[in-house]
PDB file of C-alpha atoms in Angstrom:
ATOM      1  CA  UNK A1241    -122.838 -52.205 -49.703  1.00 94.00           C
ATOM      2  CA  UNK A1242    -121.513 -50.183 -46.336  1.00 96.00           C
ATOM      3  CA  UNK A1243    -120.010 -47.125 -47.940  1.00 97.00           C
ATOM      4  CA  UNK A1244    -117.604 -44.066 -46.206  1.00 97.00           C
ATOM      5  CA  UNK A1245    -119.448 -40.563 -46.988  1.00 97.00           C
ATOM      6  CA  UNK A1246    -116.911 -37.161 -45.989  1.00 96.00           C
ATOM      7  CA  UNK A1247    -114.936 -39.639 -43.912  1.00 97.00           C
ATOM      8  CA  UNK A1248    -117.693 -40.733 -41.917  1.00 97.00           C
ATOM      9  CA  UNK A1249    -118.032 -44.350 -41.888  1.00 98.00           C
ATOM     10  CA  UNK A1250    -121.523 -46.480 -40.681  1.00 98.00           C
ATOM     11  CA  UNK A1251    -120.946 -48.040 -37.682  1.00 98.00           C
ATOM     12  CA  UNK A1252    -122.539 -51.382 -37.522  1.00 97.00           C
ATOM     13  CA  UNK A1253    -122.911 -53.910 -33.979  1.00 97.00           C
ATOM     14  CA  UNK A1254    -120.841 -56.619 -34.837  1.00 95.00           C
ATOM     15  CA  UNK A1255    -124.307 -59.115 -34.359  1.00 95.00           C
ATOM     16  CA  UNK A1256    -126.578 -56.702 -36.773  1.00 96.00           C
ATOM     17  CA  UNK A1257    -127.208 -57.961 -40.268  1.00 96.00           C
ATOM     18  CA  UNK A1258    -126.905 -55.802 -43.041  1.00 96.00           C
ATOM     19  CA  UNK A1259    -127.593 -57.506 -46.767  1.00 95.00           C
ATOM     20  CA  UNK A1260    -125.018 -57.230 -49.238  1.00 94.00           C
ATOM     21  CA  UNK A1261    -127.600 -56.040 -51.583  1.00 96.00           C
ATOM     22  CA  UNK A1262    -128.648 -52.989 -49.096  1.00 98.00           C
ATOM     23  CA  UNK A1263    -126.739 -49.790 -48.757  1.00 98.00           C
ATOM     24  CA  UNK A1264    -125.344 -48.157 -45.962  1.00 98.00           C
ATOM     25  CA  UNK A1265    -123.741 -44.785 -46.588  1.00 98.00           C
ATOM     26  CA  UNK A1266    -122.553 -42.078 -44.254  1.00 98.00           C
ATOM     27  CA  UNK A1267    -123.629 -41.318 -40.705  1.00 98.00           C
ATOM     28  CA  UNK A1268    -125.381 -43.965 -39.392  1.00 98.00           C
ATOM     29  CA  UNK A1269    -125.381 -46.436 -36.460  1.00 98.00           C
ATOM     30  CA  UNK A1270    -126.680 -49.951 -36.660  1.00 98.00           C
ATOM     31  CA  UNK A1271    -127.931 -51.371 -33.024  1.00 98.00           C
ATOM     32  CA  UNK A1272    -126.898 -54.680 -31.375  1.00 97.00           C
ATOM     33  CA  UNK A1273    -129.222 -57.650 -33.542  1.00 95.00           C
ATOM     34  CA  UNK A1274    -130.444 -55.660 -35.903  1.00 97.00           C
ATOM     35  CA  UNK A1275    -130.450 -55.909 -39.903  1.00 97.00           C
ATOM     36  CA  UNK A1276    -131.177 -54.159 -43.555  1.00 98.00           C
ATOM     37  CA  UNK A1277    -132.532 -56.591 -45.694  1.00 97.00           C
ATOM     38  CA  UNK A1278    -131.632 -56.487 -49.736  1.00 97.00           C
ATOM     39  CA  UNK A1279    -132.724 -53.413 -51.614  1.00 98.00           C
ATOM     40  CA  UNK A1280    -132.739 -50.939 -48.656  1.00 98.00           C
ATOM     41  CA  UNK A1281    -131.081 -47.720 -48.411  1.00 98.00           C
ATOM     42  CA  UNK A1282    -129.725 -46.315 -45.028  1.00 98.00           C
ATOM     43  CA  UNK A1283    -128.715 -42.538 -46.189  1.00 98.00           C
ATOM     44  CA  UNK A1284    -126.992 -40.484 -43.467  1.00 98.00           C
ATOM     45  CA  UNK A1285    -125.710 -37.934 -45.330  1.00 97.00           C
ATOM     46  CA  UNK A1286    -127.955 -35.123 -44.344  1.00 96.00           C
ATOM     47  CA  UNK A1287    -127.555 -35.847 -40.269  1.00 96.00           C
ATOM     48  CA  UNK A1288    -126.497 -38.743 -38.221  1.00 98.00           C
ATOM     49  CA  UNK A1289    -129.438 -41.972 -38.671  1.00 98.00           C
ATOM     50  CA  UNK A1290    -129.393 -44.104 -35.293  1.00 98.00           C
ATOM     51  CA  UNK A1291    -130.924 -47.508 -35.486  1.00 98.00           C
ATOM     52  CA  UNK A1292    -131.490 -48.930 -32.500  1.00 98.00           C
ATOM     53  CA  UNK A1293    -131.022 -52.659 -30.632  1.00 98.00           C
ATOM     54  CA  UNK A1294    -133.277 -55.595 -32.396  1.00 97.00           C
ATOM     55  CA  UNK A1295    -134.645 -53.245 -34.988  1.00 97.00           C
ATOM     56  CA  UNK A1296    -135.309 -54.652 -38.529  1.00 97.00           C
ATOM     57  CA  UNK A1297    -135.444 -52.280 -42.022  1.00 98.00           C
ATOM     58  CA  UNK A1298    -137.329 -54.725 -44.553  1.00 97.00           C
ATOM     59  CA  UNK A1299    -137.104 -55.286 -47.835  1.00 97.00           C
ATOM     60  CA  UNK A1300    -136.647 -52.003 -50.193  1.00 98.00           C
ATOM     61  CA  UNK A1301    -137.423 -49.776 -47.948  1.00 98.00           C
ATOM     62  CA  UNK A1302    -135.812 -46.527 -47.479  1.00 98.00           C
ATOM     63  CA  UNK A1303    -134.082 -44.911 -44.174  1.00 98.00           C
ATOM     64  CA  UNK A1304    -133.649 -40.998 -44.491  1.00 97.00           C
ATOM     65  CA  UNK A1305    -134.111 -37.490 -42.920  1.00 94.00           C
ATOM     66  CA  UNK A1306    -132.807 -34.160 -43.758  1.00 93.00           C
ATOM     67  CA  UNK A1307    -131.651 -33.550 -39.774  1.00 94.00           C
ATOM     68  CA  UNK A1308    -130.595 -36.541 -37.503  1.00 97.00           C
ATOM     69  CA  UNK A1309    -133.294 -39.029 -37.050  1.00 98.00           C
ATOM     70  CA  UNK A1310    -133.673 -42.112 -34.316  1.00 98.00           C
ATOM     71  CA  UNK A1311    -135.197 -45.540 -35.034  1.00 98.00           C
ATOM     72  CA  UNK A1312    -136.133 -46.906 -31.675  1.00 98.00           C
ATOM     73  CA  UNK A1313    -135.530 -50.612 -30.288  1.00 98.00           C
ATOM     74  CA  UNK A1314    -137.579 -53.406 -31.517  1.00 97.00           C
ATOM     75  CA  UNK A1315    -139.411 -51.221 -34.311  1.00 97.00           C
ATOM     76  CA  UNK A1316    -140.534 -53.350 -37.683  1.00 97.00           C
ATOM     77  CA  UNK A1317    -139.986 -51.139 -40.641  1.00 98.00           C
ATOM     78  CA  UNK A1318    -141.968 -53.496 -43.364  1.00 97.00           C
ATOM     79  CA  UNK A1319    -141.214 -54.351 -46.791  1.00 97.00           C
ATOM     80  CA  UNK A1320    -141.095 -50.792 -48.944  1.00 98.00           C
ATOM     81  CA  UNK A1321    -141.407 -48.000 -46.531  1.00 98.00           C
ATOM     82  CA  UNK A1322    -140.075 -44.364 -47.005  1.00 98.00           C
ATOM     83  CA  UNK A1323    -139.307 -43.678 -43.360  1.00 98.00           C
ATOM     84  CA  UNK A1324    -138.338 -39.574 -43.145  1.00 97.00           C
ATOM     85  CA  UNK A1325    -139.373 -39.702 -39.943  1.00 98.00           C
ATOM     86  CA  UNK A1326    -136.869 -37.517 -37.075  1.00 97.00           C
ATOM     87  CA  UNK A1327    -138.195 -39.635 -34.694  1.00 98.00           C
ATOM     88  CA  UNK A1328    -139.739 -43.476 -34.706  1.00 98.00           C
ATOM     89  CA  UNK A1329    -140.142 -44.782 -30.996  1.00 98.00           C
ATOM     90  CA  UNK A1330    -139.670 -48.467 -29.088  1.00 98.00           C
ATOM     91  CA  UNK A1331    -141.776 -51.124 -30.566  1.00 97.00           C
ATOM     92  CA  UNK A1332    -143.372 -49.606 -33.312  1.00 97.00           C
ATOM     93  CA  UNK A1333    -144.450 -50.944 -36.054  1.00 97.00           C
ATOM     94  CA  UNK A1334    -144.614 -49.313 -40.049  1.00 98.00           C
ATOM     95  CA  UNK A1335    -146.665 -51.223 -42.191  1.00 97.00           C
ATOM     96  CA  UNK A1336    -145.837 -52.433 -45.382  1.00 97.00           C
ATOM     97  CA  UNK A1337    -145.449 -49.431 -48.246  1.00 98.00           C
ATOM     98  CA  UNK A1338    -146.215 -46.939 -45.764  1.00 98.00           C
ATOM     99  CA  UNK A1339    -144.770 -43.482 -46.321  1.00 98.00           C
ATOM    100  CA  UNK A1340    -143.655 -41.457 -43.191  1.00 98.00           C
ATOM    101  CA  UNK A1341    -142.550 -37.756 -44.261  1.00 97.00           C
ATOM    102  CA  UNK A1342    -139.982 -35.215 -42.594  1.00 96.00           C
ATOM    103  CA  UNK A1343    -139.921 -33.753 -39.434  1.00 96.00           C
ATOM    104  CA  UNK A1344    -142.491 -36.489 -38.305  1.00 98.00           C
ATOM    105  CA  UNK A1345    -142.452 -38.148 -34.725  1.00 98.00           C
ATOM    106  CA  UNK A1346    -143.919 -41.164 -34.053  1.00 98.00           C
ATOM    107  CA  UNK A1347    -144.001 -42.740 -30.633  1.00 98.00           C
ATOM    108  CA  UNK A1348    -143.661 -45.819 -28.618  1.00 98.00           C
ATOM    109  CA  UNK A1349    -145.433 -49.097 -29.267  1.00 97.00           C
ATOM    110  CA  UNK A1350    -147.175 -47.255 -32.547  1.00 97.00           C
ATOM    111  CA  UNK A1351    -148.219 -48.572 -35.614  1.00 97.00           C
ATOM    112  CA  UNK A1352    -148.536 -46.721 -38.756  1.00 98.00           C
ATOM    113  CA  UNK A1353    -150.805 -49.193 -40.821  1.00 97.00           C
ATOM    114  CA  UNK A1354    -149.723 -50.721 -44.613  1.00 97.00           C
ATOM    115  CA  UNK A1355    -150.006 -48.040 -47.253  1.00 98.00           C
ATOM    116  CA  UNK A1356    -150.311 -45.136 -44.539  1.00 98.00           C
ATOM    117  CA  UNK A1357    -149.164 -41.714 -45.231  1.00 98.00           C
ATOM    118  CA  UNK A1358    -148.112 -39.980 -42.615  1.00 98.00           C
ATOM    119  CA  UNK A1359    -147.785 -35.894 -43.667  1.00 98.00           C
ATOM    120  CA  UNK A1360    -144.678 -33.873 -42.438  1.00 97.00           C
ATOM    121  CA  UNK A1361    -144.129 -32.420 -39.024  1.00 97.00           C
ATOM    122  CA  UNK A1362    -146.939 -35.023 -37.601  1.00 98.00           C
ATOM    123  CA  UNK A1363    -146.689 -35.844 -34.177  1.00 98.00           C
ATOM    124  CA  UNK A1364    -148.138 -39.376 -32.864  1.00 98.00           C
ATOM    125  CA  UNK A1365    -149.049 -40.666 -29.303  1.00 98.00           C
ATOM    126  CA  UNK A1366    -147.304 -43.123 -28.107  1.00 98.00           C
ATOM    127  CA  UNK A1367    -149.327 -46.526 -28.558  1.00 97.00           C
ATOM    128  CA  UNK A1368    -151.452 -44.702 -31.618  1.00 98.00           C
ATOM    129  CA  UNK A1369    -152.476 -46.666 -34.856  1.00 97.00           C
ATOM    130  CA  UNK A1370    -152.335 -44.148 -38.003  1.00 98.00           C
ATOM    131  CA  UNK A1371    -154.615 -45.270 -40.846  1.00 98.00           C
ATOM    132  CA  UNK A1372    -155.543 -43.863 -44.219  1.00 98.00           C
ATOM    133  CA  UNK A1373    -153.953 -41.004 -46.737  1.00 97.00           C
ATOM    134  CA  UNK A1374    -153.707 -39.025 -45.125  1.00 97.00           C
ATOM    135  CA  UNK A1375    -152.585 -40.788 -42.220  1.00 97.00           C
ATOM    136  CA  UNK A1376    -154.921 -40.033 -39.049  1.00 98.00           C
ATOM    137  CA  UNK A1377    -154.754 -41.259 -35.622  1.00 98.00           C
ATOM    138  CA  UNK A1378    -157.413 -43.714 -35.747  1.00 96.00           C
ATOM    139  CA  UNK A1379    -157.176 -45.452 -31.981  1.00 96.00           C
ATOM    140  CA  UNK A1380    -155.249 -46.679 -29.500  1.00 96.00           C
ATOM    141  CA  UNK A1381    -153.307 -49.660 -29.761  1.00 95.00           C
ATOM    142  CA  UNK A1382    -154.227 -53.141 -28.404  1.00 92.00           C
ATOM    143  CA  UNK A1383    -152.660 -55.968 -27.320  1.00 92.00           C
ATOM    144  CA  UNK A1384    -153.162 -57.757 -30.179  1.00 92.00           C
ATOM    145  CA  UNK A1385    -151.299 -54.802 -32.457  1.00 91.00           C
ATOM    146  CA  UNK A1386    -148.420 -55.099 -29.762  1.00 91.00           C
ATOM    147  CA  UNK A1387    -148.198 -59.095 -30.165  1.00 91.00           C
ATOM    148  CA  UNK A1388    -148.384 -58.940 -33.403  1.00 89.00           C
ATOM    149  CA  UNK A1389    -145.031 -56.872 -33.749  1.00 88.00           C
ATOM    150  CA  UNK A1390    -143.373 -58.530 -31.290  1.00 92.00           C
ATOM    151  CA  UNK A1391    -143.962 -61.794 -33.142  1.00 92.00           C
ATOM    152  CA  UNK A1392    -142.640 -60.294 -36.336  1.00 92.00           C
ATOM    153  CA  UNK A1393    -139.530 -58.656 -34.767  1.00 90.00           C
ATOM    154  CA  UNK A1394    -138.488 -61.986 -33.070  1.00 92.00           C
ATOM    155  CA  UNK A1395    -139.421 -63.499 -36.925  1.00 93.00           C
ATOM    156  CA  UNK A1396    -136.450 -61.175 -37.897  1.00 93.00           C
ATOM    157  CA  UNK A1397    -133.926 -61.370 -35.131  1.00 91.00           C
ATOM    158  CA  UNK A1398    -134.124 -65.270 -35.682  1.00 92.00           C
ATOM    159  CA  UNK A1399    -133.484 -64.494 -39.387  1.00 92.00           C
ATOM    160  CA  UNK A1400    -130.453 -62.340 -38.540  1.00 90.00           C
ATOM    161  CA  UNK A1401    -128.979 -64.761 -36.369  1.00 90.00           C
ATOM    162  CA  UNK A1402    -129.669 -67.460 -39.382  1.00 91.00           C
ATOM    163  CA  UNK A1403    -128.229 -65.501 -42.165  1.00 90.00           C
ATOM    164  CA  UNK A1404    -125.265 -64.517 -39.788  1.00 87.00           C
ATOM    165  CA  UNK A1405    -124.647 -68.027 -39.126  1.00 88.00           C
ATOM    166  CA  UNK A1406    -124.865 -68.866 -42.879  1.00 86.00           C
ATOM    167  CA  UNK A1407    -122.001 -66.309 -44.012  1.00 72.00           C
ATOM    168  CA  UNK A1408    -124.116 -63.183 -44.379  1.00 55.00           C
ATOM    169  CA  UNK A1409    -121.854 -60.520 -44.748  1.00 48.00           C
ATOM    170  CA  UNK A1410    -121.743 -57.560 -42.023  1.00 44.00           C
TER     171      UNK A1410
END
């Protein structure tokens, strides 16, 4: 469901997927190829959410932030993640379940392991890998980290295209 909040109404790239079992409310910009997959929640009603180009918000996971907040390009946001995050950068990846709190900024080609949770206010190095509860900085990331969520982004921009083609709604 895309819904108007105060007259503000999402504004979604006409090639970005966006379940009919999600919700999109308020202030918030959906990137070229991107989708929301059933049971999440986009919520821009406490500052303006920007998703950016070939992003994908999995399954039942949440999108939120009590000031504006930016989710890079080609970031994976897995199945069941509260993302409060102001800040998520390029080709990062949040692991399934994982839990990123306000004011946090994450940056590029990150990832924030399944079940993580990241505290408020943290700030992570670009290519870092945050493990545990609470979430730490644990390394750097590899190669293998960065091929691994390129593989599942283009998993999900082939499923976008798919359910587009198929008469998913916008």
């Amino acid at each position: 469901m895309i819904r108007t909040l105060d007259g503000i109404t999402p504004r979604i790239h006409p090639t970005a997927f966006v379940s009919e079992a999600a919700y999109v409310i308020g202030d918030v910009e959906i990137g070229e190829g991107s989708s929301v997959w059933p049971g999440s929640v986009i919520r821009g009603d406490m500052g303006k959410i920007t998703i950016g180009k070939y992003t994908c918000v999995q399954d039942n996971s949440v999108v939120h932030c009590d000031t504006d907040a930016t989710i890079g390009d080609y970031v994976v946001i897995g199945h069941r993640v509260v993302c409060h995050a102001k800040n998520v950068g390029a080709r990062t990846l949040l692991g399934n379940g994982a839990v990123v709190n306000d004011g946090v900024e994450i940056g590029d080609e990150c990832v924030v392991a399944s079940g993580a949770v990241v505290l408020d206010d943290m700030q992570v190095p670009d290519r870092s890998i945050v493990v545990g509860v609470p979430g730490r900085v644990r390394g750097q990331v590899q190669d293998r980290h960065l091929e691994l969520g390129e593989y599942f982004n283009k998993v999900y921009v082939l499923k976008t295209q798919r359910y587009k083609r198929n008469g998913g709604l916008e």
